[in-house]
Amino acid sequence: MPGVTINRAPLARRALAGLSGLLAGAAALAVAELAAVAVRPEAGPVVAVGSGAIDRTPAPVKDWAIRTFGEADKLVLQLGILLVLALLAVGLGLAATRHRRAAAAGVLLFGVVGAAAALSRPDSSSWTDALPSVAGALAGAAVLHVLAGRLTAAPPGAGGADGAWDRRGFLIAASAAAVASAGAGTAARVAAGARGGDAAASRDAVTLPRPASKAAPVPPGAALRVPGLQPFVTPNKDFYRVDTALVVPKVDATAWRLRIHGRGVRTPLTLTFQDLLRRALVERDITLTCVSNEVGGPYVGNARWIGVPLAGLLREAGVRPPSRGGPADQLVSRSVDGMTIGTPVDDVMDGRDALLAVGMNGEPLPFDHGFPVRMVVPGLYGYVSACKWIEDIELTTFDAYDAYWVKRDWAREAPVKTQSRIDTPKPFARPGAGTVMVAGVAWAQHRGIEAVEVRVDDGPWRRADLAAEHTADTWRQWSWPWKATPGSHTLTVRATDGTGATQTDRRTRTIPDGASGWHSVVVTVE
């Protein structure tokens, strides 16, 4: 309005107060991450809080996150944590102009939360895990206290209706805080890279020995050449990754150790990575499936693994399966990040190719997939069989111990269900009328696939052409030439496994032991 003068000084000071909170938060995170390099990366506050959030999130919510965000679920979680921290930091900055000490104490409180989260992690073994959060909180509180002081203290001779504040002092202090935070953050990234460099160097130095037992050659007809069909062997870069690790563990193979102990173990074993490489290795093609895979989902892949037969190691340790009088019916594998996975001992020792894998598709395991060593057990969903970054195997019972996912209401034992998927045509595709090649994959690890059938709308089931079977532990490709007519059509697929059991049409969720139902796609033929 004419004649009305707006005093922008209070608004400017509030904006700078919010900025001071952000600068304090940035300083806290930078110092904490730098300290985490000296302790261990998993002790950093964002990772510790994020991991704690994952551990306490109900299984249905986790399942939703995987369905919604896929392999970006961890990135989304971390960005969400950072957004919440930024909003809280702005709030503390605004509060600091009136309650300077209380706001600084608020920053310290967040440090306590981060420290508690780090110490509560299952892989935490020392009080030093609290140090990064504590160091970061002290730095953040100090920065906020100083910047808030510049926003409230008046220099000599200053005046003004709003109460003068030290603009020049604030800008100098804020710039110094920003530069120092950036420096600390850069130092943390450089130091973390150097620390991870030892692990990378140990992987680069690995030369996988020739296996004593090579995988059978893939039959020429096992891999169909149909555009849009997933390849028979999944490249490492395309192989699905589903786990709870916010930071992929970078394990130095030269320092890695595996301990085998527990009930029924007459001779406990401690093995180095080189100990495993010196043993008779076997090479096998095995398809893995995640229990979070929805009907028609992407979390299944086939790879060539090389490793040490796990059953042989267990027998060497004196272990007998419960079917032969052994006292332990569960094998609990532990990862370096604290993950626990429980596997039936009978399944590991029943003659299937259960491996401690050291290689994947002709190279040492990628870090994302468990370097230096992981478990691979065909026929079981990954959450009860595929422990990555494994460092401990304990023989126990299902009654005595519930592993990580079982505590979250997943089933104790989870054989892979018979499933099939249409890869092409894609949902909502618009193929032209005439012959359209329908193709996909089907799997029932350790039972094999006997038949695949396709149905158009509510018509009769038609037998698809099966690619040659490689082994019962790998998926099987299939194809069916469809004489497509114009209009909207629903294509549905079902499979029959090697036992003669046909895949059920009953739709179930992934919880508690894997999804079931037929996969369908809707297409419009033009």
Short mmCIF file of C-alpha atoms in Angstrom, two decimals:
data_model
loop_
_atom_site.label_atom_id
_atom_site.label_comp_id
_atom_site.label_asym_id
_atom_site.label_seq_id
_atom_site.Cartn_x
_atom_site.Cartn_y
_atom_site.Cartn_z
CA MET A 1 0.00 0.00 0.00
CA PRO A 2 1.20 3.57 -0.66
CA GLY A 3 2.97 5.13 2.30
CA VAL A 4 3.60 1.78 4.03
CA THR A 5 7.22 0.87 4.62
CA ILE A 6 8.04 -2.83 4.97
CA ASN A 7 10.89 -3.59 7.34
CA ARG A 8 12.71 -6.47 5.66
CA ALA A 9 15.39 -6.76 8.32
CA PRO A 10 13.50 -9.33 10.46
CA LEU A 11 12.81 -11.48 7.38
CA ALA A 12 16.46 -11.36 6.32
CA ARG A 13 17.60 -12.34 9.77
CA ARG A 14 15.17 -15.28 9.90
CA ALA A 15 16.41 -16.49 6.52
CA LEU A 16 19.99 -16.32 7.74
CA ALA A 17 18.95 -18.09 10.94
CA GLY A 18 17.60 -20.96 8.83
CA LEU A 19 20.82 -20.92 6.82
CA SER A 20 22.86 -21.11 10.01
CA GLY A 21 20.95 -24.27 10.94
CA LEU A 22 21.72 -25.82 7.55
CA LEU A 23 25.39 -24.88 7.85
CA ALA A 24 25.51 -26.42 11.32
CA GLY A 25 23.88 -29.59 9.99
CA ALA A 26 26.32 -29.75 7.08
CA ALA A 27 29.23 -29.35 9.47
CA ALA A 28 27.88 -32.09 11.71
CA LEU A 29 27.47 -34.55 8.84
CA ALA A 30 30.86 -33.73 7.29
CA VAL A 31 32.75 -34.17 10.56
CA ALA A 32 30.78 -37.33 11.38
CA GLU A 33 31.53 -38.92 8.01
CA LEU A 34 35.22 -38.01 8.35
CA ALA A 35 35.29 -39.63 11.78
CA ALA A 36 33.46 -42.67 10.40
CA VAL A 37 36.33 -43.30 8.01
CA ALA A 38 38.62 -43.72 11.01
CA VAL A 39 36.13 -45.98 12.82
CA ARG A 40 34.20 -47.76 10.03
CA PRO A 41 31.85 -46.44 7.33
CA GLU A 42 28.81 -48.22 8.81
CA ALA A 43 29.14 -46.09 11.97
CA GLY A 44 28.31 -42.87 10.13
CA PRO A 45 25.05 -41.30 11.39
CA VAL A 46 23.12 -41.41 8.11
CA VAL A 47 23.99 -45.07 7.57
CA ALA A 48 23.40 -45.97 11.22
CA VAL A 49 20.03 -44.23 11.42
CA GLY A 50 19.01 -45.51 7.99
CA SER A 51 19.99 -49.07 8.87
CA GLY A 52 18.10 -48.78 12.14
CA ALA A 53 15.06 -47.55 10.22
CA ILE A 54 15.31 -50.54 7.87
CA ASP A 55 15.56 -52.93 10.81
CA ARG A 56 12.47 -51.46 12.46
CA THR A 57 10.34 -51.05 9.34
CA PRO A 58 7.48 -53.58 9.13
CA ALA A 59 7.98 -56.24 6.46
CA PRO A 60 4.97 -55.10 4.36
CA VAL A 61 6.42 -51.58 4.18
CA LYS A 62 9.80 -52.94 3.06
CA ASP A 63 8.05 -55.04 0.46
CA TRP A 64 6.21 -51.94 -0.78
CA ALA A 65 9.46 -49.98 -0.97
CA ILE A 66 11.11 -52.69 -3.08
CA ARG A 67 8.08 -52.86 -5.41
CA THR A 68 7.87 -49.08 -5.72
CA PHE A 69 11.49 -48.00 -5.90
CA GLY A 70 13.27 -51.20 -6.91
CA GLU A 71 17.02 -51.13 -6.35
CA ALA A 72 16.81 -47.35 -5.69
CA ASP A 73 15.01 -47.98 -2.38
CA LYS A 74 18.15 -47.33 -0.32
CA LEU A 75 18.90 -44.09 -2.15
CA VAL A 76 15.33 -42.93 -1.55
CA LEU A 77 15.67 -43.74 2.16
CA GLN A 78 18.94 -41.83 2.50
CA LEU A 79 17.54 -38.82 0.63
CA GLY A 80 14.52 -38.91 2.92
CA ILE A 81 16.76 -38.93 6.00
CA LEU A 82 18.76 -36.00 4.66
CA LEU A 83 15.57 -34.06 3.91
CA VAL A 84 14.26 -34.60 7.44
CA LEU A 85 17.63 -33.57 8.90
CA ALA A 86 17.64 -30.43 6.73
CA LEU A 87 14.17 -29.42 7.91
CA LEU A 88 15.11 -30.03 11.54
CA ALA A 89 18.33 -28.07 11.06
CA VAL A 90 16.41 -25.09 9.70
CA GLY A 91 14.07 -25.29 12.69
CA LEU A 92 16.97 -25.34 15.14
CA GLY A 93 18.56 -22.40 13.34
CA LEU A 94 15.37 -20.36 13.70
CA ALA A 95 15.09 -21.32 17.36
CA ALA A 96 18.70 -20.37 18.03
CA THR A 97 18.03 -16.64 17.59
CA ARG A 98 15.92 -16.75 20.77
CA HIS A 99 17.21 -19.84 22.57
CA ARG A 100 20.80 -20.16 21.55
CA ARG A 101 21.94 -22.75 24.09
CA ALA A 102 18.80 -24.84 23.80
CA ALA A 103 19.17 -25.03 20.02
CA ALA A 104 22.80 -26.11 20.33
CA ALA A 105 21.67 -28.72 22.85
CA GLY A 106 19.16 -29.91 20.23
CA VAL A 107 22.01 -30.61 17.84
CA LEU A 108 23.75 -32.60 20.58
CA LEU A 109 20.55 -34.59 21.09
CA PHE A 110 20.62 -35.68 17.46
CA GLY A 111 24.18 -36.80 18.04
CA VAL A 112 22.95 -39.00 20.88
CA VAL A 113 20.31 -40.50 18.58
CA GLY A 114 22.93 -41.26 15.93
CA ALA A 115 25.29 -42.77 18.50
CA ALA A 116 22.53 -44.95 19.90
CA ALA A 117 21.60 -46.11 16.40
CA ALA A 118 25.21 -47.02 15.64
CA LEU A 119 25.66 -48.94 18.88
CA SER A 120 22.38 -50.82 18.38
CA ARG A 121 23.44 -52.26 15.01
CA PRO A 122 23.98 -56.02 15.07
CA ASP A 123 27.43 -55.58 13.50
CA SER A 124 28.53 -53.11 16.18
CA SER A 125 31.23 -54.55 18.40
CA SER A 126 32.80 -51.47 20.02
CA TRP A 127 31.81 -48.25 21.76
CA THR A 128 33.88 -46.44 19.14
CA ASP A 129 30.90 -46.74 16.77
CA ALA A 130 29.36 -43.86 18.75
CA LEU A 131 32.29 -41.52 18.04
CA PRO A 132 31.28 -40.28 14.56
CA SER A 133 27.84 -39.12 15.68
CA VAL A 134 29.24 -37.54 18.85
CA ALA A 135 32.03 -35.74 16.99
CA GLY A 136 29.60 -34.50 14.35
CA ALA A 137 27.12 -33.27 16.95
CA LEU A 138 29.80 -31.33 18.83
CA ALA A 139 30.94 -29.68 15.60
CA GLY A 140 27.38 -28.84 14.57
CA ALA A 141 26.49 -27.44 17.99
CA ALA A 142 29.60 -25.26 18.00
CA VAL A 143 28.87 -23.89 14.51
CA LEU A 144 25.24 -23.13 15.39
CA HIS A 145 26.24 -21.46 18.65
CA VAL A 146 28.74 -19.19 16.88
CA LEU A 147 26.46 -18.28 13.97
CA ALA A 148 23.48 -17.64 16.24
CA GLY A 149 25.67 -15.36 18.29
CA ARG A 150 26.46 -13.27 15.21
CA LEU A 151 22.75 -12.94 14.52
CA THR A 152 21.94 -11.71 18.03
CA ALA A 153 24.95 -9.74 19.21
CA ALA A 154 25.07 -6.00 18.40
CA PRO A 155 28.45 -4.42 17.65
CA PRO A 156 29.46 -1.32 19.64
CA GLY A 157 27.60 1.80 18.61
CA ALA A 158 24.98 -0.06 16.57
CA GLY A 159 21.31 0.56 16.95
CA GLY A 160 18.03 -0.02 15.24
CA ALA A 161 14.44 -0.87 15.99
CA ASP A 162 14.91 -4.51 15.22
CA GLY A 163 18.04 -4.87 17.31
CA ALA A 164 21.29 -4.74 15.37
CA TRP A 165 23.26 -7.85 14.56
CA ASP A 166 26.76 -8.47 13.27
CA ARG A 167 26.25 -8.86 9.53
CA ARG A 168 29.92 -8.83 8.66
CA GLY A 169 30.77 -11.26 11.47
CA PHE A 170 27.97 -13.59 10.40
CA LEU A 171 29.11 -13.66 6.78
CA ILE A 172 32.70 -14.35 7.80
CA ALA A 173 31.69 -17.11 10.22
CA ALA A 174 29.19 -18.65 7.78
CA SER A 175 31.75 -18.66 4.97
CA ALA A 176 34.34 -20.25 7.23
CA ALA A 177 31.85 -22.92 8.33
CA ALA A 178 30.90 -23.67 4.72
CA VAL A 179 34.53 -23.95 3.61
CA ALA A 180 35.47 -26.11 6.61
CA SER A 181 32.48 -28.41 6.04
CA ALA A 182 33.29 -28.78 2.37
CA GLY A 183 36.89 -29.56 3.26
CA ALA A 184 35.88 -32.15 5.84
CA GLY A 185 33.43 -33.73 3.42
CA THR A 186 36.04 -33.90 0.67
CA ALA A 187 38.59 -35.37 3.07
CA ALA A 188 36.03 -37.99 4.14
CA ARG A 189 35.38 -39.02 0.52
CA VAL A 190 39.10 -39.18 -0.28
CA ALA A 191 39.87 -41.19 2.87
CA ALA A 192 36.93 -43.51 2.27
CA GLY A 193 38.14 -44.07 -1.28
CA ALA A 194 41.61 -44.88 -0.02
CA ARG A 195 40.20 -47.28 2.55
CA GLY A 196 38.03 -48.97 -0.06
CA GLY A 197 41.08 -49.05 -2.32
CA ASP A 198 42.65 -51.80 -0.20
CA ALA A 199 39.58 -53.96 -0.71
CA ALA A 200 39.52 -53.15 -4.42
CA ALA A 201 43.22 -54.00 -4.71
CA SER A 202 42.64 -57.33 -2.97
CA ARG A 203 39.87 -58.13 -5.47
CA ASP A 204 41.99 -57.05 -8.43
CA ALA A 205 44.72 -59.40 -7.23
CA VAL A 206 42.43 -62.45 -7.27
CA THR A 207 42.97 -65.00 -10.01
CA LEU A 208 40.26 -67.62 -9.85
CA PRO A 209 41.71 -71.14 -10.08
CA ARG A 210 40.45 -73.56 -12.67
CA PRO A 211 37.58 -75.49 -11.11
CA ALA A 212 38.13 -79.14 -10.30
CA SER A 213 34.57 -79.72 -11.49
CA LYS A 214 33.53 -77.55 -14.41
CA ALA A 215 29.94 -76.62 -15.18
CA ALA A 216 28.31 -78.69 -17.88
CA PRO A 217 28.28 -76.92 -21.26
CA VAL A 218 25.10 -74.96 -21.90
CA PRO A 219 23.16 -76.83 -24.59
CA PRO A 220 23.01 -74.90 -27.90
CA GLY A 221 19.20 -74.76 -27.69
CA ALA A 222 19.05 -73.42 -24.12
CA ALA A 223 19.36 -69.78 -25.15
CA LEU A 224 16.65 -68.57 -27.53
CA ARG A 225 17.24 -65.62 -29.82
CA VAL A 226 13.99 -63.75 -29.37
CA PRO A 227 14.10 -59.94 -29.19
CA GLY A 228 13.00 -58.74 -25.75
CA LEU A 229 13.72 -62.07 -24.04
CA GLN A 230 16.06 -61.98 -21.05
CA PRO A 231 19.42 -63.64 -21.86
CA PHE A 232 20.00 -67.11 -20.48
CA VAL A 233 23.00 -65.87 -18.46
CA THR A 234 22.43 -62.59 -16.61
CA PRO A 235 25.44 -60.25 -16.84
CA ASN A 236 26.82 -59.18 -13.48
CA LYS A 237 25.91 -55.54 -14.10
CA ASP A 238 22.27 -56.52 -14.69
CA PHE A 239 21.94 -59.05 -11.88
CA TYR A 240 19.41 -57.91 -9.29
CA ARG A 241 20.53 -56.62 -5.92
CA VAL A 242 18.18 -56.76 -2.93
CA ASP A 243 19.67 -56.44 0.56
CA THR A 244 19.57 -54.13 3.58
CA ALA A 245 23.09 -52.68 3.28
CA LEU A 246 22.97 -48.89 2.85
CA VAL A 247 26.72 -48.96 2.26
CA VAL A 248 28.05 -51.88 0.23
CA PRO A 249 30.71 -53.53 2.43
CA LYS A 250 34.19 -53.29 0.95
CA VAL A 251 35.99 -56.25 2.48
CA ASP A 252 39.74 -56.75 2.12
CA ALA A 253 40.10 -60.38 1.06
CA THR A 254 43.54 -60.63 2.63
CA ALA A 255 42.08 -59.88 6.07
CA TRP A 256 38.83 -61.87 5.62
CA ARG A 257 38.15 -64.90 7.81
CA LEU A 258 35.29 -67.41 7.95
CA ARG A 259 34.45 -69.23 11.16
CA ILE A 260 32.39 -72.46 11.25
CA HIS A 261 31.21 -73.49 14.72
CA GLY A 262 28.20 -74.42 16.84
CA ARG A 263 26.10 -77.45 17.72
CA GLY A 264 27.34 -80.71 16.32
CA VAL A 265 30.61 -79.19 15.11
CA ARG A 266 33.37 -81.53 16.31
CA THR A 267 36.17 -79.56 14.65
CA PRO A 268 35.57 -75.80 14.43
CA LEU A 269 37.14 -74.27 11.33
CA THR A 270 38.60 -70.84 10.61
CA LEU A 271 39.35 -70.29 6.94
CA THR A 272 41.06 -67.52 4.99
CA PHE A 273 40.20 -66.54 1.44
CA GLN A 274 43.33 -68.26 0.19
CA ASP A 275 42.33 -71.41 2.10
CA LEU A 276 39.16 -71.52 0.00
CA LEU A 277 40.99 -70.88 -3.28
CA ARG A 278 43.36 -73.77 -2.54
CA ARG A 279 40.49 -76.23 -2.23
CA ALA A 280 38.84 -78.16 -5.04
CA LEU A 281 36.42 -75.63 -6.50
CA VAL A 282 33.28 -76.44 -8.46
CA GLU A 283 31.59 -74.40 -11.15
CA ARG A 284 27.82 -74.44 -11.53
CA ASP A 285 25.06 -72.52 -13.32
CA ILE A 286 22.40 -71.57 -10.76
CA THR A 287 19.37 -69.29 -10.94
CA LEU A 288 18.73 -67.17 -7.85
CA THR A 289 15.37 -65.66 -6.88
CA CYS A 290 14.52 -63.02 -4.27
CA VAL A 291 11.49 -63.69 -2.10
CA SER A 292 10.43 -60.07 -2.75
CA ASN A 293 9.92 -60.88 -6.41
CA GLU A 294 6.32 -60.22 -7.39
CA VAL A 295 4.62 -62.39 -10.01
CA GLY A 296 6.31 -61.40 -13.26
CA GLY A 297 8.94 -59.39 -11.35
CA PRO A 298 12.62 -58.72 -12.18
CA TYR A 299 14.33 -60.08 -9.06
CA VAL A 300 15.53 -63.33 -10.57
CA GLY A 301 18.76 -63.99 -12.46
CA ASN A 302 20.95 -66.80 -13.72
CA ALA A 303 24.73 -66.86 -13.33
CA ARG A 304 27.72 -69.17 -13.44
CA TRP A 305 29.14 -69.50 -9.94
CA ILE A 306 32.45 -70.94 -8.79
CA GLY A 307 33.06 -71.90 -5.18
CA VAL A 308 33.67 -74.47 -2.50
CA PRO A 309 30.95 -77.08 -1.82
CA LEU A 310 29.50 -76.12 1.55
CA ALA A 311 28.43 -79.65 2.47
CA GLY A 312 32.03 -80.84 2.23
CA LEU A 313 33.21 -78.14 4.64
CA LEU A 314 30.46 -79.03 7.09
CA ARG A 315 31.33 -82.72 6.96
CA GLU A 316 34.97 -81.80 7.51
CA ALA A 317 33.86 -79.95 10.65
CA GLY A 318 32.06 -83.09 11.81
CA VAL A 319 28.53 -81.89 11.06
CA ARG A 320 25.76 -84.43 10.41
CA PRO A 321 22.39 -83.32 9.07
CA PRO A 322 19.39 -83.90 11.36
CA SER A 323 18.15 -86.61 8.98
CA ARG A 324 21.24 -88.55 10.04
CA GLY A 325 21.07 -87.79 13.73
CA GLY A 326 22.78 -84.41 13.84
CA PRO A 327 21.72 -82.01 16.64
CA ALA A 328 21.52 -78.86 14.47
CA ASP A 329 18.76 -78.30 11.92
CA GLN A 330 19.62 -74.68 11.09
CA LEU A 331 22.75 -73.10 9.66
CA VAL A 332 22.93 -69.40 10.57
CA SER A 333 25.22 -67.42 8.30
CA ARG A 334 26.33 -63.95 9.36
CA SER A 335 27.45 -61.13 7.12
CA VAL A 336 30.05 -58.49 7.94
CA ASP A 337 27.17 -55.97 8.12
CA GLY A 338 25.36 -58.00 10.79
CA MET A 339 22.75 -59.65 8.55
CA THR A 340 21.75 -63.15 9.67
CA ILE A 341 20.28 -65.79 7.35
CA GLY A 342 18.98 -69.16 8.49
CA THR A 343 19.20 -72.18 6.16
CA PRO A 344 17.96 -75.75 6.74
CA VAL A 345 20.98 -77.99 7.28
CA ASP A 346 19.27 -80.89 5.51
CA ASP A 347 18.86 -78.78 2.36
CA VAL A 348 22.52 -77.75 2.36
CA MET A 349 23.68 -81.36 2.79
CA ASP A 350 21.19 -83.25 0.60
CA GLY A 351 23.46 -83.37 -2.44
CA ARG A 352 22.49 -80.12 -4.16
CA ASP A 353 25.24 -77.71 -5.22
CA ALA A 354 25.26 -75.46 -2.15
CA LEU A 355 28.35 -73.29 -2.50
CA LEU A 356 30.51 -70.78 -0.74
CA ALA A 357 30.92 -68.84 -3.97
CA VAL A 358 34.04 -66.81 -4.74
CA GLY A 359 33.33 -66.09 -8.40
CA MET A 360 30.44 -65.03 -10.62
CA ASN A 361 30.34 -65.28 -14.40
CA GLY A 362 34.08 -65.79 -14.71
CA GLU A 363 35.30 -63.07 -12.35
CA PRO A 364 35.68 -62.60 -8.60
CA LEU A 365 32.38 -61.68 -6.98
CA PRO A 366 31.49 -58.00 -7.49
CA PHE A 367 31.29 -56.06 -4.22
CA ASP A 368 27.54 -55.61 -4.74
CA HIS A 369 27.14 -59.37 -4.85
CA GLY A 370 29.18 -60.34 -1.81
CA PHE A 371 32.93 -60.17 -2.42
CA PRO A 372 34.93 -61.92 -1.20
CA VAL A 373 32.58 -64.84 -0.38
CA ARG A 374 28.83 -65.47 -0.41
CA MET A 375 26.49 -68.42 -0.06
CA VAL A 376 24.55 -69.81 -3.01
CA VAL A 377 22.01 -72.59 -2.40
CA PRO A 378 19.84 -73.61 -5.37
CA GLY A 379 16.13 -74.09 -4.76
CA LEU A 380 15.76 -71.69 -1.82
CA TYR A 381 14.82 -68.02 -1.81
CA GLY A 382 17.75 -65.72 -1.14
CA TYR A 383 16.65 -64.63 2.33
CA VAL A 384 17.18 -68.19 3.61
CA SER A 385 20.20 -69.12 1.54
CA ALA A 386 22.21 -66.38 -0.16
CA CYS A 387 24.20 -64.61 2.55
CA LYS A 388 26.55 -62.04 1.00
CA TRP A 389 29.82 -60.86 2.58
CA ILE A 390 29.65 -63.93 4.81
CA GLU A 391 32.07 -64.22 7.72
CA ASP A 392 30.49 -66.67 10.18
CA ILE A 393 28.52 -69.94 10.01
CA GLU A 394 26.93 -71.21 13.20
CA LEU A 395 25.13 -74.54 13.52
CA THR A 396 22.04 -74.23 15.72
CA THR A 397 18.31 -75.03 15.67
CA PHE A 398 15.25 -73.21 14.39
CA ASP A 399 13.78 -73.38 17.89
CA ALA A 400 16.84 -71.73 19.41
CA TYR A 401 17.31 -68.83 16.99
CA ASP A 402 15.29 -66.71 14.58
CA ALA A 403 17.32 -65.09 11.80
CA TYR A 404 16.79 -61.48 10.66
CA TRP A 405 13.86 -62.01 8.29
CA VAL A 406 12.16 -64.66 10.39
CA LYS A 407 11.95 -62.12 13.23
CA ARG A 408 10.01 -59.98 10.75
CA ASP A 409 7.35 -62.63 10.06
CA TRP A 410 8.85 -64.32 7.02
CA ALA A 411 8.79 -68.12 6.90
CA ARG A 412 11.63 -70.14 8.40
CA GLU A 413 11.95 -72.37 5.35
CA ALA A 414 11.28 -71.08 1.84
CA PRO A 415 11.72 -73.32 -1.19
CA VAL A 416 11.38 -71.43 -4.46
CA LYS A 417 7.87 -71.63 -5.91
CA THR A 418 7.25 -72.60 -9.52
CA GLN A 419 6.97 -69.39 -11.52
CA SER A 420 6.86 -68.23 -15.13
CA ARG A 421 7.08 -64.80 -16.73
CA ILE A 422 6.27 -63.18 -20.07
CA ASP A 423 9.20 -61.05 -21.20
CA THR A 424 7.83 -60.15 -24.62
CA PRO A 425 5.55 -58.58 -25.66
CA LYS A 426 5.71 -56.05 -22.86
CA PRO A 427 2.59 -54.88 -21.02
CA PHE A 428 0.54 -52.41 -23.10
CA ALA A 429 2.60 -53.17 -26.21
CA ARG A 430 0.93 -52.53 -29.58
CA PRO A 431 2.17 -55.26 -31.94
CA GLY A 432 0.88 -55.56 -35.47
CA ALA A 433 -1.58 -58.26 -36.47
CA GLY A 434 -0.06 -61.52 -37.64
CA THR A 435 2.46 -63.82 -36.00
CA VAL A 436 3.73 -62.35 -32.73
CA MET A 437 6.40 -64.24 -30.80
CA VAL A 438 5.46 -64.55 -27.13
CA ALA A 439 8.46 -65.54 -24.99
CA GLY A 440 9.74 -65.57 -21.44
CA VAL A 441 11.36 -67.63 -18.71
CA ALA A 442 10.14 -70.16 -16.16
CA TRP A 443 11.88 -71.47 -13.06
CA ALA A 444 11.50 -74.05 -10.30
CA GLN A 445 15.06 -74.42 -9.06
CA HIS A 446 16.10 -77.92 -8.01
CA ARG A 447 12.91 -79.35 -9.56
CA GLY A 448 13.21 -78.09 -13.11
CA ILE A 449 10.57 -77.06 -15.64
CA GLU A 450 8.64 -79.71 -17.55
CA ALA A 451 6.15 -77.59 -19.52
CA VAL A 452 4.97 -74.02 -20.15
CA GLU A 453 1.53 -73.08 -21.44
CA VAL A 454 0.13 -69.80 -22.76
CA ARG A 455 -3.48 -68.65 -22.92
CA VAL A 456 -5.02 -65.81 -24.93
CA ASP A 457 -7.92 -64.16 -23.09
CA ASP A 458 -10.13 -66.99 -21.77
CA GLY A 459 -9.20 -69.41 -24.54
CA PRO A 460 -7.60 -72.82 -24.22
CA TRP A 461 -4.09 -73.33 -22.90
CA ARG A 462 -1.52 -73.80 -25.66
CA ARG A 463 1.76 -75.63 -25.15
CA ALA A 464 4.76 -73.35 -25.60
CA ASP A 465 8.05 -74.47 -27.13
CA LEU A 466 10.61 -75.04 -24.39
CA ALA A 467 14.28 -74.23 -24.87
CA ALA A 468 16.66 -77.06 -24.07
CA GLU A 469 17.06 -77.68 -20.35
CA HIS A 470 20.50 -76.96 -18.96
CA THR A 471 20.02 -78.17 -15.38
CA ALA A 472 17.15 -78.35 -12.92
CA ASP A 473 18.81 -75.48 -11.02
CA THR A 474 18.55 -72.97 -13.86
CA TRP A 475 15.59 -71.21 -15.40
CA ARG A 476 14.26 -72.29 -18.75
CA GLN A 477 13.36 -70.08 -21.67
CA TRP A 478 10.21 -70.65 -23.74
CA SER A 479 8.47 -69.21 -26.78
CA TRP A 480 5.11 -69.45 -28.53
CA PRO A 481 4.16 -68.06 -31.95
CA TRP A 482 0.81 -66.32 -31.57
CA LYS A 483 -1.39 -65.57 -34.55
CA ALA A 484 -2.53 -62.21 -33.21
CA THR A 485 -5.80 -60.63 -34.31
CA PRO A 486 -6.66 -56.94 -33.91
CA GLY A 487 -8.01 -55.78 -30.57
CA SER A 488 -7.13 -55.86 -26.88
CA HIS A 489 -5.94 -59.22 -25.57
CA THR A 490 -4.69 -60.67 -22.30
CA LEU A 491 -1.80 -63.14 -22.49
CA THR A 492 -1.33 -65.47 -19.49
CA VAL A 493 1.40 -68.00 -18.77
CA ARG A 494 1.75 -70.93 -16.39
CA ALA A 495 4.43 -73.58 -15.87
CA THR A 496 4.60 -77.19 -14.73
CA ASP A 497 7.66 -78.23 -12.74
CA GLY A 498 9.69 -81.41 -12.89
CA THR A 499 7.54 -83.11 -10.28
CA GLY A 500 4.45 -82.71 -12.49
CA ALA A 501 2.92 -79.97 -10.30
CA THR A 502 1.38 -77.08 -12.25
CA GLN A 503 1.88 -73.52 -11.06
CA THR A 504 -1.09 -72.33 -9.00
CA ASP A 505 -3.31 -69.50 -10.15
CA ARG A 506 -3.92 -68.41 -6.54
CA ARG A 507 -2.43 -64.95 -6.08
CA THR A 508 -0.50 -64.45 -2.86
CA ARG A 509 1.75 -61.69 -1.59
CA THR A 510 5.47 -62.15 -1.29
CA ILE A 511 5.11 -62.39 2.50
CA PRO A 512 5.64 -64.86 4.17
CA ASP A 513 7.24 -67.31 1.70
CA GLY A 514 7.10 -65.90 -1.81
CA ALA A 515 4.49 -64.75 -4.29
CA SER A 516 2.33 -67.11 -6.34
CA GLY A 517 -0.08 -66.72 -9.26
CA TRP A 518 -0.05 -66.54 -13.04
CA HIS A 519 1.65 -63.70 -14.88
CA SER A 520 -0.44 -61.83 -17.46
CA VAL A 521 0.13 -58.93 -19.84
CA VAL A 522 -2.43 -56.89 -21.74
CA VAL A 523 -1.56 -55.87 -25.30
CA THR A 524 -3.39 -54.12 -28.13
CA VAL A 525 -2.95 -55.68 -31.54
CA GLU A 526 -3.19 -53.17 -34.37
#
